[in-house]
Tab-separated table of C-alpha atoms in Angstrom:
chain	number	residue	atom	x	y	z
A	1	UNK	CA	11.648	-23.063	-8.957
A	2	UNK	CA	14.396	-23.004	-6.340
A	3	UNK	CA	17.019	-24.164	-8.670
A	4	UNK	CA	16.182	-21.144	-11.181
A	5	UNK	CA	15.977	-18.686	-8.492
A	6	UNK	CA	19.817	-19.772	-7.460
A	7	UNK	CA	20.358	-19.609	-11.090
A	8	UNK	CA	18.861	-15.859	-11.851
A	9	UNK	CA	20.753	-14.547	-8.223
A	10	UNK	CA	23.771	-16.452	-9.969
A	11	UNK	CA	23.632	-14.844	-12.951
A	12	UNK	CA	22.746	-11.383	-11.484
A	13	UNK	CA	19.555	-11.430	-13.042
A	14	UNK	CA	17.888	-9.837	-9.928
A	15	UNK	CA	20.233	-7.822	-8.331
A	16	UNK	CA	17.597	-5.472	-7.723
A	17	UNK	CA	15.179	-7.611	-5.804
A	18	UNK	CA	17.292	-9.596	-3.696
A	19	UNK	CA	16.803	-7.290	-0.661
A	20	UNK	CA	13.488	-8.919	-1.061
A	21	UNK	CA	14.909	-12.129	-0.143
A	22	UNK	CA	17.045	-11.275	3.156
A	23	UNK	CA	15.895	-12.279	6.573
A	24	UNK	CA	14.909	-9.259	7.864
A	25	UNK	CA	11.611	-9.064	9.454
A	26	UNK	CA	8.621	-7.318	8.545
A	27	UNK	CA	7.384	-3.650	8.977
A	28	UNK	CA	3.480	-3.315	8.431
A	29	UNK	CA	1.667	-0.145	8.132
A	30	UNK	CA	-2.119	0.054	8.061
A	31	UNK	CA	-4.007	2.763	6.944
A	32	UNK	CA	-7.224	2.201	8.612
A	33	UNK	CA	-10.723	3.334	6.189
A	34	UNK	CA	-11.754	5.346	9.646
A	35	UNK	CA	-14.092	7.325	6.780
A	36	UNK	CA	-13.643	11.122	6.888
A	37	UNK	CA	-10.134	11.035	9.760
A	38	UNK	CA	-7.084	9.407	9.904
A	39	UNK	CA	-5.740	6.255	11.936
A	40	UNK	CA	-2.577	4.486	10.825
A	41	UNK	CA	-1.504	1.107	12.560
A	42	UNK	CA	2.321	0.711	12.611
A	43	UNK	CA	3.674	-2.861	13.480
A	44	UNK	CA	7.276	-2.980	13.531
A	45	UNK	CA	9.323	-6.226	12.733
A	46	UNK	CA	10.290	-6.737	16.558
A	47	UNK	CA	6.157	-6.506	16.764
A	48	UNK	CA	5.882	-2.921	18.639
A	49	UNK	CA	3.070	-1.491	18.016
A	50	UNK	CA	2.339	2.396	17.517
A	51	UNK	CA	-1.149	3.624	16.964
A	52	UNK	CA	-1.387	6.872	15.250
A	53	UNK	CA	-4.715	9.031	15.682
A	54	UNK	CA	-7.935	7.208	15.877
A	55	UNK	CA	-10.151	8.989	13.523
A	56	UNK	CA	-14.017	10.322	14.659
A	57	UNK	CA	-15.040	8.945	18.357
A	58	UNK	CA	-17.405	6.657	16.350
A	59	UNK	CA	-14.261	4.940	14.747
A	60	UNK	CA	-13.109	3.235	18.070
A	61	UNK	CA	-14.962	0.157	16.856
A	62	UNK	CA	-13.682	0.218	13.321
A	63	UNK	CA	-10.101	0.393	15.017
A	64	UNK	CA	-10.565	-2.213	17.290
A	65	UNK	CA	-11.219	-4.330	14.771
A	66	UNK	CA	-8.233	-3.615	12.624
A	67	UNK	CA	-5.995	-4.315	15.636
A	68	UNK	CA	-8.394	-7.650	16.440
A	69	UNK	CA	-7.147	-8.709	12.740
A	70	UNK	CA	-3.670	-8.206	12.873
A	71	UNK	CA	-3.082	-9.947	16.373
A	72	UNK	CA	-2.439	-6.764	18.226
A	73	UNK	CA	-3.523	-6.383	21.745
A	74	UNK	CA	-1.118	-4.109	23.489
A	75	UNK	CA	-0.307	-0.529	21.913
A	76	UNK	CA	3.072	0.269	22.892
A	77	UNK	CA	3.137	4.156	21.862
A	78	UNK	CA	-0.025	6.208	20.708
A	79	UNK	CA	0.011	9.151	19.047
A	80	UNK	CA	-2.345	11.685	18.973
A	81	UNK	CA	-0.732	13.914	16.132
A	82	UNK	CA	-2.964	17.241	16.917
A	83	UNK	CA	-6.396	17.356	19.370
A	84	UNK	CA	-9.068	17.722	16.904
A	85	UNK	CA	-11.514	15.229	16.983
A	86	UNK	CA	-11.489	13.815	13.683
A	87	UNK	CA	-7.754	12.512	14.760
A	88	UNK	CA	-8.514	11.567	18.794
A	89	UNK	CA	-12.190	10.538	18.919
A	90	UNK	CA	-11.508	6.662	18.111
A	91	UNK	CA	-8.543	7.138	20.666
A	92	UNK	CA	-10.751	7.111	23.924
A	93	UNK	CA	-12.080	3.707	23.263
A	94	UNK	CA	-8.580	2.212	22.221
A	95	UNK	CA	-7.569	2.756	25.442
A	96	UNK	CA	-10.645	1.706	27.386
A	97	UNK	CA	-10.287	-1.347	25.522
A	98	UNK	CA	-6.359	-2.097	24.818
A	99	UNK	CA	-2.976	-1.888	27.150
A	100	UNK	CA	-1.912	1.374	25.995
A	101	UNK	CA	2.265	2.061	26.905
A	102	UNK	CA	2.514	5.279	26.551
A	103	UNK	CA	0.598	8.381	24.544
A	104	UNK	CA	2.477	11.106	22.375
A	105	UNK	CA	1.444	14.446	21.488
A	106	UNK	CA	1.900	17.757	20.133
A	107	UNK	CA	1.257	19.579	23.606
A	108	UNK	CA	-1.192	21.717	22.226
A	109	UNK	CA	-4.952	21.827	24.034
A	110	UNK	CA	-8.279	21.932	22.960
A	111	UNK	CA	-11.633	22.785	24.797
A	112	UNK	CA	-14.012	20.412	23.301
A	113	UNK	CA	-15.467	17.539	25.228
A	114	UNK	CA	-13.676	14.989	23.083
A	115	UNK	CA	-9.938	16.272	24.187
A	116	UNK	CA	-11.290	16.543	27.499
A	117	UNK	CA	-12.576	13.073	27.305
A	118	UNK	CA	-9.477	11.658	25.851
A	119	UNK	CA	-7.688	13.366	28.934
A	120	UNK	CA	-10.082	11.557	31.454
A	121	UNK	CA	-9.085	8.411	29.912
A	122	UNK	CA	-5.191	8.847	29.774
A	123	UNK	CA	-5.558	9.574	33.651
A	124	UNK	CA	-7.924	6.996	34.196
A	125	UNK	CA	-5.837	4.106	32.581
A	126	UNK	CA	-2.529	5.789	34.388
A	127	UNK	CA	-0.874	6.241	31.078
A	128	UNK	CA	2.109	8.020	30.901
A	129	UNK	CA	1.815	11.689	28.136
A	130	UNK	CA	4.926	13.185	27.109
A	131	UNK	CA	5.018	15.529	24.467
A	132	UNK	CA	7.282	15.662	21.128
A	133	UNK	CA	8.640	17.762	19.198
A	134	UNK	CA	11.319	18.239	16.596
A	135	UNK	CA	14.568	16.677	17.258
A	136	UNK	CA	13.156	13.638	19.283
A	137	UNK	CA	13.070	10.680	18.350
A	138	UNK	CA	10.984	7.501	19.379
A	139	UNK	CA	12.863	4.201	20.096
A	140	UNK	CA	10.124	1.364	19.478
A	141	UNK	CA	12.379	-1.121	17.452
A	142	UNK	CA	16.293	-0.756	16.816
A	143	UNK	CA	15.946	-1.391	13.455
A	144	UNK	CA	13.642	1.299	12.367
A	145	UNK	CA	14.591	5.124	12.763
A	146	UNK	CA	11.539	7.135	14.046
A	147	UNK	CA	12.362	11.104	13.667
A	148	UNK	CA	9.707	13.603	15.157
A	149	UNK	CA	9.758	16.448	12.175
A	150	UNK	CA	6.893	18.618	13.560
A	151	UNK	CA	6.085	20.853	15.708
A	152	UNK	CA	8.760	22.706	16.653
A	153	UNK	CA	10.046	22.921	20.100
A	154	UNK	CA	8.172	26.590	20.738
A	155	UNK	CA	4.906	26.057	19.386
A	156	UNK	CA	4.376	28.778	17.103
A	157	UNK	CA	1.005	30.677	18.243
A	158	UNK	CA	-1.473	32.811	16.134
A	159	UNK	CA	-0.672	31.793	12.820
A	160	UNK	CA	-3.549	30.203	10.716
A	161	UNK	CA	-5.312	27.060	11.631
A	162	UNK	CA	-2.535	26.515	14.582
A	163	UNK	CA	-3.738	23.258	15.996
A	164	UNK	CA	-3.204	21.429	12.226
A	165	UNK	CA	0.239	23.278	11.477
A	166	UNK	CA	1.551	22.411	14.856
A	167	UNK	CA	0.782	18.439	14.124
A	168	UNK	CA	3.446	16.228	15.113
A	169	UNK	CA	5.062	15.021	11.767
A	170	UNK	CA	7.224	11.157	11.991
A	171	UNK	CA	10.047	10.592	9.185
A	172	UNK	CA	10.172	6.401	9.354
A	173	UNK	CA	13.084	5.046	8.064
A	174	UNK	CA	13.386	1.281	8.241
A	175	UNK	CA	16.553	0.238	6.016
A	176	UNK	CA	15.993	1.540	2.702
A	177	UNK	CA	12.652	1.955	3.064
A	178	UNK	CA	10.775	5.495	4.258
A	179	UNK	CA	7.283	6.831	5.118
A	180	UNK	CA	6.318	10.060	6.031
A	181	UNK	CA	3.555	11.087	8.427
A	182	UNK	CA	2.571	14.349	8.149
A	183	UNK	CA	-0.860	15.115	10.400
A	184	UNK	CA	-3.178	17.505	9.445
A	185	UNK	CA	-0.163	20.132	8.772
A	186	UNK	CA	-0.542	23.131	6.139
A	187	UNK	CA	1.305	24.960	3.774
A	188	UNK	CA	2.809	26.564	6.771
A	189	UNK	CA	4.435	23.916	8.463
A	190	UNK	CA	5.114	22.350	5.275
A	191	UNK	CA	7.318	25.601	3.668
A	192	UNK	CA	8.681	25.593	7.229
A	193	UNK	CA	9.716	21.992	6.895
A	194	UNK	CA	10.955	22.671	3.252
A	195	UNK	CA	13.121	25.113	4.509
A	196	UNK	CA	14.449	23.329	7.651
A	197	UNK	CA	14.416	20.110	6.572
A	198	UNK	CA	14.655	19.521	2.873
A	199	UNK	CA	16.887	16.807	2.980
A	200	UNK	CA	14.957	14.342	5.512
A	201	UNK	CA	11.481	15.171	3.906
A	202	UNK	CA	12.366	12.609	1.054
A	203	UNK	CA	10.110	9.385	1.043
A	204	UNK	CA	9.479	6.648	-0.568
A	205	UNK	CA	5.556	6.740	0.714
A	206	UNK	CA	3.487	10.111	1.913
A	207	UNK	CA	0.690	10.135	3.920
A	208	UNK	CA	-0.953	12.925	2.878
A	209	UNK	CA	-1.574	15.879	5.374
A	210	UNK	CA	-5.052	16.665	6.618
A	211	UNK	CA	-6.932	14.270	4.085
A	212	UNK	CA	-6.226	15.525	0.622
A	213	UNK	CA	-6.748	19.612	1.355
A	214	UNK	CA	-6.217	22.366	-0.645
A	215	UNK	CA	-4.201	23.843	2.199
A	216	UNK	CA	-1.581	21.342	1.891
A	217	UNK	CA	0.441	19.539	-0.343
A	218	UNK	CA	1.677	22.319	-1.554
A	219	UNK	CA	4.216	21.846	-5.120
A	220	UNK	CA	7.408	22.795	-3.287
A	221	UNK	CA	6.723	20.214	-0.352
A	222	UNK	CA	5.552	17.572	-2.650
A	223	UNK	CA	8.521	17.480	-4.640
A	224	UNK	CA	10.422	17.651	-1.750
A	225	UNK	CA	9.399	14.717	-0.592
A	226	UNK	CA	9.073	13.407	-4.153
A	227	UNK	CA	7.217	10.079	-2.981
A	228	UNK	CA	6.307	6.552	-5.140
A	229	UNK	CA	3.105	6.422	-3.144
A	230	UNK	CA	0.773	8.726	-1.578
A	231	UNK	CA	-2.337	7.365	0.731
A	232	UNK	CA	-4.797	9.798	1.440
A	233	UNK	CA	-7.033	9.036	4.171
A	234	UNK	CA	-10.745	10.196	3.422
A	235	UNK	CA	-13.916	9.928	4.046
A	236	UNK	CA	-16.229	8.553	0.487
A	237	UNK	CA	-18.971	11.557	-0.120
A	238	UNK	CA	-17.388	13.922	2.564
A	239	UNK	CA	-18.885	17.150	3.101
A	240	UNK	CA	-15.782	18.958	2.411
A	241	UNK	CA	-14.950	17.578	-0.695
A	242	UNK	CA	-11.407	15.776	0.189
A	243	UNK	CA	-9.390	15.181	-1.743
A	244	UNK	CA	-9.728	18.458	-3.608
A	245	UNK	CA	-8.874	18.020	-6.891
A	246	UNK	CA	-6.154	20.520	-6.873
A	247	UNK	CA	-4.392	18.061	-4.776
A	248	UNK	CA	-4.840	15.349	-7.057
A	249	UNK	CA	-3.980	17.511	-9.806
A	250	UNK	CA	-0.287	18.571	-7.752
A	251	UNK	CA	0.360	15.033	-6.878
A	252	UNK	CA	-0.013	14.167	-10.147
A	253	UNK	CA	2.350	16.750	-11.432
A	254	UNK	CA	5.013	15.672	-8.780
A	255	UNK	CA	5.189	12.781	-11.029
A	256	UNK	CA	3.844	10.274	-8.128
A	257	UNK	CA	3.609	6.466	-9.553
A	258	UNK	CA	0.258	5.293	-7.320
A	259	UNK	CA	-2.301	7.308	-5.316
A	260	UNK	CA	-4.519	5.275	-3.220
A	261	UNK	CA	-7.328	6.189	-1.364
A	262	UNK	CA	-9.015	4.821	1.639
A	263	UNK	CA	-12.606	6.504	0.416
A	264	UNK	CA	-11.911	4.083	-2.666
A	265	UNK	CA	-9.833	1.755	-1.654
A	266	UNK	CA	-10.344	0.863	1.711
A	267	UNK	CA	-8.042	0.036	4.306
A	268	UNK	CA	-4.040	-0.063	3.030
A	269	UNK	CA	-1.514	-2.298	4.365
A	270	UNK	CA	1.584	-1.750	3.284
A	271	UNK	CA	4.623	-4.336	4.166
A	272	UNK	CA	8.089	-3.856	3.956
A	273	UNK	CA	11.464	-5.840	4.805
A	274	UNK	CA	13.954	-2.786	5.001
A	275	UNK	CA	14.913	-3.628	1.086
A	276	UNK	CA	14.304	-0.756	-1.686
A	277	UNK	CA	10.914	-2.781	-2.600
A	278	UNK	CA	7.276	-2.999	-0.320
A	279	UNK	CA	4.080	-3.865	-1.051
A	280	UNK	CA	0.171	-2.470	-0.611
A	281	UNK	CA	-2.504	-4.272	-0.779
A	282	UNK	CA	-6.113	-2.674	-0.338
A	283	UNK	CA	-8.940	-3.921	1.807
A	284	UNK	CA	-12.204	-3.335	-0.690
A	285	UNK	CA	-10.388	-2.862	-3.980
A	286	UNK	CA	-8.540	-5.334	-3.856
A	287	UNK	CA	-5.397	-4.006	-5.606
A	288	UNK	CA	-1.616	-5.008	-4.614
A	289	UNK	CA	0.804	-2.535	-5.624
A	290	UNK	CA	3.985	-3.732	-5.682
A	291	UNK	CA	6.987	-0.684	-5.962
A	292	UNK	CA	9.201	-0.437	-7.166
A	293	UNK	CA	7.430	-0.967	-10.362
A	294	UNK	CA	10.582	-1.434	-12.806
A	295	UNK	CA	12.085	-3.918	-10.310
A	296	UNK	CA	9.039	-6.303	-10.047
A	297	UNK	CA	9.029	-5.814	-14.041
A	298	UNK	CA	12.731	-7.123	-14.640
A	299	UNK	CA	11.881	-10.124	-12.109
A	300	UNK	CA	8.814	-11.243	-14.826
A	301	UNK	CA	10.439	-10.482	-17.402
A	302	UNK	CA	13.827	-12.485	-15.797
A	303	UNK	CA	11.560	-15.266	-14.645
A	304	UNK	CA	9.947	-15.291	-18.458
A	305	UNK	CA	13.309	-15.047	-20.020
A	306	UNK	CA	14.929	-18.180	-17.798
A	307	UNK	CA	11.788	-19.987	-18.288
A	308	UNK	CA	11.970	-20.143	-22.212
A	309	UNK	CA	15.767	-20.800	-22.254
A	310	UNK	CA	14.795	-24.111	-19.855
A	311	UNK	CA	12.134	-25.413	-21.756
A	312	UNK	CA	13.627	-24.792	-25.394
A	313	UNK	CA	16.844	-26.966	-24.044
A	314	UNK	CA	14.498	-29.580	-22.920
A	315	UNK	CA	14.625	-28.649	-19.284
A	316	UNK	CA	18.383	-27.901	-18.211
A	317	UNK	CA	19.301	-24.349	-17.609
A	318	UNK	CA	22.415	-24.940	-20.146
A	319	UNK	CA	22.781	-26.211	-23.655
A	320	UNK	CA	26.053	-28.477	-23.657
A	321	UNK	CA	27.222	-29.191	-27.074
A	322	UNK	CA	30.389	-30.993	-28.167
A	323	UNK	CA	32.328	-29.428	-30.791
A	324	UNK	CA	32.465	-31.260	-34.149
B	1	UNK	CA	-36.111	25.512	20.173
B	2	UNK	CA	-33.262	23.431	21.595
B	3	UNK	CA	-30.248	25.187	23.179
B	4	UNK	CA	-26.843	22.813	23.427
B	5	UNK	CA	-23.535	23.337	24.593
B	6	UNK	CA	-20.863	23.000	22.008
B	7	UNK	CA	-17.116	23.756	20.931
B	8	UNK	CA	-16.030	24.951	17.830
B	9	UNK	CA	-13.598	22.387	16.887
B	10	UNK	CA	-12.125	23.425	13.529
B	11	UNK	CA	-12.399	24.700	10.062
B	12	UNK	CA	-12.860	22.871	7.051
B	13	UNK	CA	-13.011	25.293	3.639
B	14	UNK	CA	-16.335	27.053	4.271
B	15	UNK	CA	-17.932	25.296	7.542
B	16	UNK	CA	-17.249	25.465	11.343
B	17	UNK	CA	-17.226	22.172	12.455
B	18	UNK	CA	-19.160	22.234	15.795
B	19	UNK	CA	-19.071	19.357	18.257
B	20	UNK	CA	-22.368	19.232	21.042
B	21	UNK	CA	-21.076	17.929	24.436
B	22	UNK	CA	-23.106	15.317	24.030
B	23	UNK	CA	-21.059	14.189	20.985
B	24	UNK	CA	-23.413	15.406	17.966
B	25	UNK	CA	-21.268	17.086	15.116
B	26	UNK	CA	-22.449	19.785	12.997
B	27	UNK	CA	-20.726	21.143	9.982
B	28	UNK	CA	-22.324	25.167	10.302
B	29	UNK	CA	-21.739	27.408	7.861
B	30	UNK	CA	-18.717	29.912	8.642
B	31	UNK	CA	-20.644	32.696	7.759
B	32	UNK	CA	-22.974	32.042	11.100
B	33	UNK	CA	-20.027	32.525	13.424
B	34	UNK	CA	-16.866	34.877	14.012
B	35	UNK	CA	-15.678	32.953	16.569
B	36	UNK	CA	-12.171	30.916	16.709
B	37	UNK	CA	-11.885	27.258	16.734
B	38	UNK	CA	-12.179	26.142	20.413
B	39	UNK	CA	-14.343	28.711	21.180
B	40	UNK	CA	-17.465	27.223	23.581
B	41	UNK	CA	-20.730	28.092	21.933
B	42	UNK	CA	-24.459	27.316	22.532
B	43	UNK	CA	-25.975	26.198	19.456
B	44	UNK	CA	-29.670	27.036	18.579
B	45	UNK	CA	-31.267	24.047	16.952
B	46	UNK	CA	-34.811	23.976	15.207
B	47	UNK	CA	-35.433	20.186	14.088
B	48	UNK	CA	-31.864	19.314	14.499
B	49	UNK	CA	-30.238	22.232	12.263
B	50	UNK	CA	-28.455	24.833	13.643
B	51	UNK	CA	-29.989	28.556	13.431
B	52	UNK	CA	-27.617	29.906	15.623
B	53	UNK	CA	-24.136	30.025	16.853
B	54	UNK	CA	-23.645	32.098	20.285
B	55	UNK	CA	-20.093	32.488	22.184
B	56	UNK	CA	-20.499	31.613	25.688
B	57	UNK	CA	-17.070	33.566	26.661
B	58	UNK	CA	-17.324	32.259	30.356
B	59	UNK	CA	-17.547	28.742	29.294
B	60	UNK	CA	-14.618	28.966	27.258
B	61	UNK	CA	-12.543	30.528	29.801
B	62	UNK	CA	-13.556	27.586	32.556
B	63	UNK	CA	-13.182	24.874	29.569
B	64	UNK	CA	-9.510	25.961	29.084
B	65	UNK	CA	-8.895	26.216	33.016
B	66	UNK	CA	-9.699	22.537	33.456
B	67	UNK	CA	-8.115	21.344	30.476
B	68	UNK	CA	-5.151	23.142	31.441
B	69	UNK	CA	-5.394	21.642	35.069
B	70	UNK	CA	-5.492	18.652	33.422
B	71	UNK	CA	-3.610	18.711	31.223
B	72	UNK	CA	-0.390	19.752	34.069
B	73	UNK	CA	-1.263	16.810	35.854
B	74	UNK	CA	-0.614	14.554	33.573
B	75	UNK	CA	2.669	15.974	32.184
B	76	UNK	CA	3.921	16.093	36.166
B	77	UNK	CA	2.864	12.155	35.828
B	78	UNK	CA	0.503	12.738	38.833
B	79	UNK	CA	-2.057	10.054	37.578
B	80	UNK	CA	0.053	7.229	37.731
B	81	UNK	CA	-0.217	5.052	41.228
């Protein structure tokens, strides 16, 4: 098997997958099933971790768990992208259970108990807050770029559902790979965003804003960032029917190769190395989506191709012939 | 009749979702309340569904006083030993 890898990379039969073979270490993403919230796991290949949102207050557990199974036991940065409580519940008990570095947010507050709660605990654990805002950026691991998008430095006030739109929003770029975390923004932060920031809103993988809404994922924003892959985080049955199927419909239309779901699919992990190809793999339905599709097809089809040359030369790689 | 303390915590399509202090949520419909997401409210239950959605002004104004408070402290890094 070695010798015929040498001899496809030789012939330059996979010049498209060999970033898949370079020593660079490993970015991992989780998208934890935290039902109807969100909660993404981010270990990066120097093994930083960043926690983002924690999903309801009666996720903590579920959470927990997720970083139990992937070895983590110190969260260097968490962020809580906006204060609602679908997004910060689970926080609380993250921190009264894990080393917690230092927690992120939008700067925006909230009067419910949970916020207040999740305040109590950052003081009580003596964790450093700062908030972000467009322009920063977070320095967890050298080799992966992490540029705050959202809000904006002035936080604007009074427009529609404010405490969503003024999510913080993370561009991840780790070599040629890129993610986008978007919040719970809307259609206003996202035009805003289309007209600010066109350019760095292109992705390879979307996390879909505020769980599959109508009020986001607008067409302009979604071809903007003209994703392979968008997760939506969502809870199975939920009461507010997410993901509406207007979404679906508009992610469909932006021509998106995979949709996956955690109120189908479970938990995601995603991997990558920094090459143009990663890989997801779901918790409960079992899938493993490998993208780029076309690449992983000319490595089979390579592989196939190599492998009937061998055997119908009686198992060397060439043919030598004398002439007659 | 029960009578809890509660914030409106946001708006999903046609319901207020309504968090008790006590950590209860309840998805209301909009059309029982004007009032803005993190408004304080005392919530009227009858066998555990909500009849009705009050304001409790006051409450709201002393919720965002101490959050504010806070909320300062933390930013000046006051918590930290």
């Amino acid at each position: 098997m070695r010798l015929l890898l040498v001899a496809l990379l030789a012939a330059g039969l996979l010049p498209a997958c060999a970033p898949a073979f370079a020593e660079n270490g490993t970015l991992k993403i989780v998208i934890i099933d935290v039902e109807q919230g969100d909660s993404a796991l981010i270990i990066f290949p120097n093994e930083k971790t960043m926690l983002m949102d924690g999903g309801e207050r009666n996720q903590d557990q579920t959470v927990l768990s997720i970083l139990q199974e992937h070895g983590v036991t110190r969260i260097d940065v968490m962020v809580a992208t906006h204060p609602h409580a679908d997004h910060i519940g689970g926080l609380i008990g993250v921190i009264e259970n894990v080393d917690v570095g230092q927690v992120m947010d939008s700067g925006q507050l909230h009067t419910t108990r949970t916020f207040e709660d999740l305040l109590d605990a950052i003081i009580t654990a003596q964790i450093p807050l700062f908030s972000v805002h467009e322009g920063d950026s977070l320095n967890l691991d050298p080799a992966v770029e992490l540029e705050v998008l959202n809000p904006p430095a002035a936080l604007p006030e009074g427009i529609d559902d404010e405490l969503n739109n003024n999510s913080v929003v993370i561009k991840l770029t780790y070599g040629e790979f890129t993610a986008l975390f978007t919040g719970d923004m809307e259609e206003y932060s996202e035009q805003r965003l289309h007209a600010t920031n066109r350019e760095t809103l292109d992705a390879d993988v979307l996390k879909a804003d505020h769980r599959g809404s109508r009020t986001s994922s607008t067409d302009a924003f979604l071809h903007a960032v003209s994703p392979e892959v968008v997760i939506i985080s969502a809870g199975a049955d939920n009461t507010y029917g997410h993901p509406h199927q207007e979404v679906l419909d508009r992610i469909d239309a932006a021509g998106v190769q995979h949709v996956l779901r955690t109120d189908v699919d479970g938990a995601i992990i995603l991997t990558a190395n920094g090459g143009s190809d990663y890989t997801l793999e779901t918790a409960e339905s079992n899938k493993v989506v490998v993208v780029p599709e076309f690449e992983m097809a000319v490595l089979i089809a390579s592989v196939y191709l190599i492998s009937l040359v061998v055997l119908m030369n009686g198992g060397r790689i060439w043919k030598w012939s004398r002439p007659a | 009749m029960e009578v809890v303390k509660a914030s409106i915590d946001r708006f999903e399509g046609d319901y207020a979702v309504i968090y008790s202090d006590g950590g209860t949520k309840y998805d209301v419909p909009k059309s029982m309340t004007d009032a803005k997401a993190g408004s304080r409210v005392l919530l009227y239950l009858e066998s555990d569904q909500v009849i009705r959605v009050e304001v409790d002004e006051k409450a709201t104004d002393e919720a965002l006083d101490r959050v504010r408070k806070k909320y300062e402290r933390l930013k000046r890094g006051d918590h930290i030993l």
